[in-house]
PDB file of C-alpha atoms in Angstrom:
ATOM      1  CA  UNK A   1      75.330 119.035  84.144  1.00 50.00           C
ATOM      2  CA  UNK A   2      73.263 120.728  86.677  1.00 50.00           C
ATOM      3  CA  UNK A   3      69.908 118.213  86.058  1.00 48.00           C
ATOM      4  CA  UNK A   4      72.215 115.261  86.934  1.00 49.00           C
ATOM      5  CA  UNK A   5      73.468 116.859  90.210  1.00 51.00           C
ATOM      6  CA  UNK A   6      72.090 115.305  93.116  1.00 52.00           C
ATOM      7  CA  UNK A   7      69.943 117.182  95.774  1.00 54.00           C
ATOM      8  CA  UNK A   8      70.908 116.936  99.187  1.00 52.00           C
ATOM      9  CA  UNK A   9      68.613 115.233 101.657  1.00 48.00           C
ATOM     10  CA  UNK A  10      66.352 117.379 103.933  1.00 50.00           C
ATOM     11  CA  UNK A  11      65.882 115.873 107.090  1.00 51.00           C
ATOM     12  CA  UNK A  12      65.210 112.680 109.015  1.00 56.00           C
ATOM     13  CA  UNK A  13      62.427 109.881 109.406  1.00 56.00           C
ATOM     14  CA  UNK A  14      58.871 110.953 107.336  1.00 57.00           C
ATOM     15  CA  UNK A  15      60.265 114.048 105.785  1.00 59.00           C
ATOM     16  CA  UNK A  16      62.946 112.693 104.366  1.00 59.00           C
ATOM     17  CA  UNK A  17      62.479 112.203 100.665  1.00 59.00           C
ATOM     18  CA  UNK A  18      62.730 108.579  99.092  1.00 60.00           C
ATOM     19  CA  UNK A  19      65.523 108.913  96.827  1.00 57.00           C
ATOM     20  CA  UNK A  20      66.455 105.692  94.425  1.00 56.00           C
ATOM     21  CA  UNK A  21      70.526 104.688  95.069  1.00 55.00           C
ATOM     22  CA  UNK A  22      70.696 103.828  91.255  1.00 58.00           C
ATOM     23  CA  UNK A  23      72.578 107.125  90.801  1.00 54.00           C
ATOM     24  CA  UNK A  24      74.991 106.458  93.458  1.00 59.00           C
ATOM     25  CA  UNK A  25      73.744 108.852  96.141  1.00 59.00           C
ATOM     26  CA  UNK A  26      74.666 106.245  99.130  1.00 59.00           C
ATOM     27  CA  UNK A  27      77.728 109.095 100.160  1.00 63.00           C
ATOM     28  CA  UNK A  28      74.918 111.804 100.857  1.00 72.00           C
ATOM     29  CA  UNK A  29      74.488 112.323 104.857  1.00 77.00           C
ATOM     30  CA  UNK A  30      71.022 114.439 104.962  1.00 79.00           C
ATOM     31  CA  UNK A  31      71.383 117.636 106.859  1.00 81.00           C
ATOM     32  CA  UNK A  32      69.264 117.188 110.178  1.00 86.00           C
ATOM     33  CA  UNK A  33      65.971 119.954 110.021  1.00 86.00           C
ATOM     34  CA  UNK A  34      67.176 122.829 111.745  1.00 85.00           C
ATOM     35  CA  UNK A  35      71.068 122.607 111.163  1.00 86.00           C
ATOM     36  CA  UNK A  36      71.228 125.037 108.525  1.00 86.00           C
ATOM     37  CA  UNK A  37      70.056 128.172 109.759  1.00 87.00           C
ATOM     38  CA  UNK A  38      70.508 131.599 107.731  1.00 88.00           C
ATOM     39  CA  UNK A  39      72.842 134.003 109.804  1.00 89.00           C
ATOM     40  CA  UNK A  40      71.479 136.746 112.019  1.00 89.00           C
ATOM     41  CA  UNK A  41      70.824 139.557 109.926  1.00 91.00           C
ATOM     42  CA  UNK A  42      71.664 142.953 112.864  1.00 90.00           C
ATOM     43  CA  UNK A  43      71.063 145.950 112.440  1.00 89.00           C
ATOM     44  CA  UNK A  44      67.814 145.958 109.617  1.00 91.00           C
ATOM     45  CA  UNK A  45      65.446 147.939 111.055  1.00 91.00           C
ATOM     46  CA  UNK A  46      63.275 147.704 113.465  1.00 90.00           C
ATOM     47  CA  UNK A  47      61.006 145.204 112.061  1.00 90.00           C
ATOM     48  CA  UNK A  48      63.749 142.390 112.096  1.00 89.00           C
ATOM     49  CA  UNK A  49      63.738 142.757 116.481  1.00 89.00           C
ATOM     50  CA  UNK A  50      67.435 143.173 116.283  1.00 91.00           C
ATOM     51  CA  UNK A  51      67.862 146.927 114.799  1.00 89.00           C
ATOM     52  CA  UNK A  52      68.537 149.839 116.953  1.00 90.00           C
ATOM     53  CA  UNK A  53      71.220 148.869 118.937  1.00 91.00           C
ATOM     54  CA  UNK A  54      71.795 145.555 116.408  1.00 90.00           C
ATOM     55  CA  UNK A  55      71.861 143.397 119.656  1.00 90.00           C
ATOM     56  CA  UNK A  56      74.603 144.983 121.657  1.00 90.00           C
ATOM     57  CA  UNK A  57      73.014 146.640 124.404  1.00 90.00           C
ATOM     58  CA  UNK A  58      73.047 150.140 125.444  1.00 90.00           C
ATOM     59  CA  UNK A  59      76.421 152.589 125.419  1.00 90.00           C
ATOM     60  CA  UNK A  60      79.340 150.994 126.924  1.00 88.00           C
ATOM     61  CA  UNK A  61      82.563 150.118 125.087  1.00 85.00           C
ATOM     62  CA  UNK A  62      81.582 146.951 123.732  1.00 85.00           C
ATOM     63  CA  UNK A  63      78.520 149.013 122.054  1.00 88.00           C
ATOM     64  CA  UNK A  64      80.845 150.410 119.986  1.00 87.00           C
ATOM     65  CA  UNK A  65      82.314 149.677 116.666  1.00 84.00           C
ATOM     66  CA  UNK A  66      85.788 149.751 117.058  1.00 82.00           C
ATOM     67  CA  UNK A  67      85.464 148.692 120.612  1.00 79.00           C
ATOM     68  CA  UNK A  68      88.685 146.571 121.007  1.00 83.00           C
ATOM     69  CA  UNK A  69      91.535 144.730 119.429  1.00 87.00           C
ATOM     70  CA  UNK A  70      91.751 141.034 119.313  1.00 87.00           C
ATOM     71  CA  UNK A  71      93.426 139.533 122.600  1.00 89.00           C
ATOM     72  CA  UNK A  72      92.825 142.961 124.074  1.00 89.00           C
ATOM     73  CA  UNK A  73      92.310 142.589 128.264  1.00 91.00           C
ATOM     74  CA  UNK A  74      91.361 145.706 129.608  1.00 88.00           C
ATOM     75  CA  UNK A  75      94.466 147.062 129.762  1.00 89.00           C
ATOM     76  CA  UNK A  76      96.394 143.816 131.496  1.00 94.00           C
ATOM     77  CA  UNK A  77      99.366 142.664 129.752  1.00 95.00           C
ATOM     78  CA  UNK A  78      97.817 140.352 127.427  1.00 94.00           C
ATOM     79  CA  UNK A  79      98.473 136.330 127.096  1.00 94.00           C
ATOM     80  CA  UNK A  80     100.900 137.025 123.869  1.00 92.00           C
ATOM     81  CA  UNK A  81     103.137 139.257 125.824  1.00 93.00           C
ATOM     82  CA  UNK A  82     102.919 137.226 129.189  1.00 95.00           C
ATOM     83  CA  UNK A  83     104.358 134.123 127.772  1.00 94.00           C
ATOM     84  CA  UNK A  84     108.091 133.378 126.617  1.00 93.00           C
ATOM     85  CA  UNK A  85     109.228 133.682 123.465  1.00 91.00           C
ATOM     86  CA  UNK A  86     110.906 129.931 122.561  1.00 90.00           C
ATOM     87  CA  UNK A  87     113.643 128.687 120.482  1.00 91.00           C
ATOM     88  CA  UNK A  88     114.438 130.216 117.065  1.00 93.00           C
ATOM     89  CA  UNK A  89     113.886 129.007 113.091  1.00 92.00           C
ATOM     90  CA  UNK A  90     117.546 128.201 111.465  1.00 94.00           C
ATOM     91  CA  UNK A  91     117.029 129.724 107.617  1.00 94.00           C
ATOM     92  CA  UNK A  92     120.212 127.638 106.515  1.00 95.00           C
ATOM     93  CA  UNK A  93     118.794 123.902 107.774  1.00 94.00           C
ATOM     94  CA  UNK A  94     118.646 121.156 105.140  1.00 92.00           C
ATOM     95  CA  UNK A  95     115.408 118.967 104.940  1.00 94.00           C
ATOM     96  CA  UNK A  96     116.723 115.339 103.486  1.00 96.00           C
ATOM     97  CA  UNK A  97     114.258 113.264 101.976  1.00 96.00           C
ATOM     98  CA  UNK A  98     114.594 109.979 103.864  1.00 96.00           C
ATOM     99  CA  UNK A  99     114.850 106.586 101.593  1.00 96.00           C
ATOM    100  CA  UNK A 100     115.366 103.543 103.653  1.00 95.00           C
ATOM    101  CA  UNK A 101     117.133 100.118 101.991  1.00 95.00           C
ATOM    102  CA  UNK A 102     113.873  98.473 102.897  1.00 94.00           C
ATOM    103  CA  UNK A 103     111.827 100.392 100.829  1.00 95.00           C
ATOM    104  CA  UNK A 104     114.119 100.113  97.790  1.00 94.00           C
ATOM    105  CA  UNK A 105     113.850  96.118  98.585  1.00 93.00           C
ATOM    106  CA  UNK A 106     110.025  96.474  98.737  1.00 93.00           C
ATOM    107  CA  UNK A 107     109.592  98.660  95.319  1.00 93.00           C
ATOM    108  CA  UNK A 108     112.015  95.562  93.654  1.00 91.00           C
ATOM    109  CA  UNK A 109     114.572  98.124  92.057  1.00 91.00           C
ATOM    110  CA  UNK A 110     118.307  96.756  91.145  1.00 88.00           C
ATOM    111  CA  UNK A 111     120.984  97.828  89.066  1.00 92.00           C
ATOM    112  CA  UNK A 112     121.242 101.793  87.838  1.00 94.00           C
ATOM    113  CA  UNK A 113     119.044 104.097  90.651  1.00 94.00           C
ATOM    114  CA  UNK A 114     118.594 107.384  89.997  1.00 94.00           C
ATOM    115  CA  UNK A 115     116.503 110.114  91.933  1.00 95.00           C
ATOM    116  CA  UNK A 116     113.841 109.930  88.894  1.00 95.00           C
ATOM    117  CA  UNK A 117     113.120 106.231  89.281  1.00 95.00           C
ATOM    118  CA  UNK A 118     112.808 107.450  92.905  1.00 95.00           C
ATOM    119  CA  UNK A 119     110.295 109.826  92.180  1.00 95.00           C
ATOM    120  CA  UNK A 120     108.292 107.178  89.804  1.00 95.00           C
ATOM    121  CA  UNK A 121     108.482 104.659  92.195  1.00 94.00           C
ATOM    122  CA  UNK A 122     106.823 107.483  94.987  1.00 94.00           C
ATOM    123  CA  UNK A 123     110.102 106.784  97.702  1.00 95.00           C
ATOM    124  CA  UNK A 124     110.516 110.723  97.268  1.00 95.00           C
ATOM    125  CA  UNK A 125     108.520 114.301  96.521  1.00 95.00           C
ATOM    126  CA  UNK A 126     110.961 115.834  94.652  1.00 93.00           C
ATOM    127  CA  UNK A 127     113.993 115.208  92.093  1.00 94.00           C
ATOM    128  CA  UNK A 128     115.711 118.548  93.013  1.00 92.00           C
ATOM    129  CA  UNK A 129     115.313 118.167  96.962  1.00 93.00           C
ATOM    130  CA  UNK A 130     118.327 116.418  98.634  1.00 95.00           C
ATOM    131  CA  UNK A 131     117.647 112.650  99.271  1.00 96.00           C
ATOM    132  CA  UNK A 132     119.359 110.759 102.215  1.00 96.00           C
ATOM    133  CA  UNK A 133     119.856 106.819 102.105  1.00 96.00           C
ATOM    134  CA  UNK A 134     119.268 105.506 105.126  1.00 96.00           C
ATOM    135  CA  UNK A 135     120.011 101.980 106.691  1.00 94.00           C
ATOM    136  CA  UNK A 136     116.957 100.214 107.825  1.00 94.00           C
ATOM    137  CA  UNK A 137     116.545  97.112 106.141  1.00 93.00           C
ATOM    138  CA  UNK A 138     118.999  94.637 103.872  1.00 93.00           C
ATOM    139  CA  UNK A 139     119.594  94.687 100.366  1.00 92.00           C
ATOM    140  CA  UNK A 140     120.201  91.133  98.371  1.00 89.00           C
ATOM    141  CA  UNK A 141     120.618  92.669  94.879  1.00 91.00           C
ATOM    142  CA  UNK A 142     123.310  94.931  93.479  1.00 92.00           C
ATOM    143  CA  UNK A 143     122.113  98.427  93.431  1.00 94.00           C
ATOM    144  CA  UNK A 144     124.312 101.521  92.426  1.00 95.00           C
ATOM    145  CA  UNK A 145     122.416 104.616  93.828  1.00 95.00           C
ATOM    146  CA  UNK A 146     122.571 108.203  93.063  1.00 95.00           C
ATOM    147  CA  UNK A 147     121.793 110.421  96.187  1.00 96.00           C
ATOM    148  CA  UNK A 148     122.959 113.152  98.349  1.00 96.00           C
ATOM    149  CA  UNK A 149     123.893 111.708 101.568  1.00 96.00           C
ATOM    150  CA  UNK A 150     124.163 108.277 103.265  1.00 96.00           C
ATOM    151  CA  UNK A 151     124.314 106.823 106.737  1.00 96.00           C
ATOM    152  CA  UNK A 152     127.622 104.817 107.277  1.00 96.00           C
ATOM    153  CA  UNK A 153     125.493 101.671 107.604  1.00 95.00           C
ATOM    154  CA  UNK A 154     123.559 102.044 104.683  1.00 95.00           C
ATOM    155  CA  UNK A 155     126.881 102.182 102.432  1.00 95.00           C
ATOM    156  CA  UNK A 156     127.920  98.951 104.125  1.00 95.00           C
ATOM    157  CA  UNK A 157     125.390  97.087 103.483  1.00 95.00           C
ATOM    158  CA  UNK A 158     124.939  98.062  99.748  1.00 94.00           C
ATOM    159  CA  UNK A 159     128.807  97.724  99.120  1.00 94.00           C
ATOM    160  CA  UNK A 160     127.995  94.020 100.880  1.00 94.00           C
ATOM    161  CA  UNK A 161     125.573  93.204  98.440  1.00 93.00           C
ATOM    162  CA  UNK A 162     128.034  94.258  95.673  1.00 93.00           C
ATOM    163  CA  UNK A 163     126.689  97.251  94.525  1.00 94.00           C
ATOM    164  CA  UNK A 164     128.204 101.459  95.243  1.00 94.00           C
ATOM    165  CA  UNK A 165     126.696 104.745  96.283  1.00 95.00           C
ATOM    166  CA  UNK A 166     127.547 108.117  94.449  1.00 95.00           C
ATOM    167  CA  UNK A 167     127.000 111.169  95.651  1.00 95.00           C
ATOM    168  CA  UNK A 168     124.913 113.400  93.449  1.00 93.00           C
ATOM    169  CA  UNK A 169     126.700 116.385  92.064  1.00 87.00           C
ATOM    170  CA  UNK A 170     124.969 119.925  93.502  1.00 80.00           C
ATOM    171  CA  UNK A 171     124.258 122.258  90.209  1.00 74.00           C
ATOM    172  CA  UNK A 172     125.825 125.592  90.512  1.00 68.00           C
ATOM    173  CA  UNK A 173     123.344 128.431  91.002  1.00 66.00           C
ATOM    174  CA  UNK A 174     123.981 131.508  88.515  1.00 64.00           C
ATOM    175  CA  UNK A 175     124.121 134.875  90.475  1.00 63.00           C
ATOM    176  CA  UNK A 176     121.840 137.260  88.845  1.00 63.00           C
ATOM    177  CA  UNK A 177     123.273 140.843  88.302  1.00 59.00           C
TER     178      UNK A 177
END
């Protein structure tokens, strides 16, 4: 497996190996000479040039280790305490999946719609999340569709064409003792 992997391309113009496109290497961009550079290794010695101080000067609080906390200004009241705090997350909101009449037109479904042809037919994520019907578009065909919700319009238009929406039933959840 590793003898058919393809090696990445070193460089530009001359250097840049000849490589045949039979194996389907066309995606590979080469990595420009220079661009990948192995970190700076502080604080080896004093061969490397960076040991002794490991690049940080002489004394001082940012010399130190555990100079400072992140977003720390010198004492000022930082940014994250300056600004407001905004607005608030509700825990008990409801996110609908949205399925509008013209998509149902578009993915050719009539007769019997449940959440699982749905789901097959990729108009929804989930079976178990709560599915709204919404109104944008016409139906010609009879459909009788199985969701949570509906917009007034959509219900019109689909009791127009001769066909009904029911409202799923929730399940029950079980307390656990």
């Amino acid at each position: 497996m590793a003898q058919d992997r393809i090696e990445q391309g070193r460089g530009f113009g001359a250097k840049r190996p000849k490589k045949s496109t039979s194996l389907g290497n066309k995606n590979l961009v080469p990595v420009p000479e220079g661009a990948k550079t192995s970190p700076k290794r502080v604080g080896q010695g004093p061969g490397s040039g960076m040991g002794k101080t490991s690049t940080r000067g002489s004394k001082g609080q940012r010399a130190r280790a555990a100079s400072m906390r992140r977003g720390f200004e010198g004492g000022q009241l930082p940014l994250h305490r300056r600004l407001p705090k905004r607005g608030f997350t509700n825990i008990f909101s409801v996110e609908f999946q949205p399925v509008n009449l013209i998509s149902l037109t578009k993915a050719g479904l009539s007769g019997e719609v449940t959440p699982t042809i749905l789901k097959s037919k990729s108009l929804i994520k989930s079976v178990e999340g709560p599915i709204k019907l919404l109104g944008t578009g016409e139906v010609t065909s009879a459909i009788t569709i199985t969701v949570d919700a509906f917009s007034t319009s959509a219900k019109e238009k689909i009791e127009k064409a001769g066909g009904k929406v029911i409202i799923r039933e929730k399940k029950k959840e079980e307390k656990k003792n």
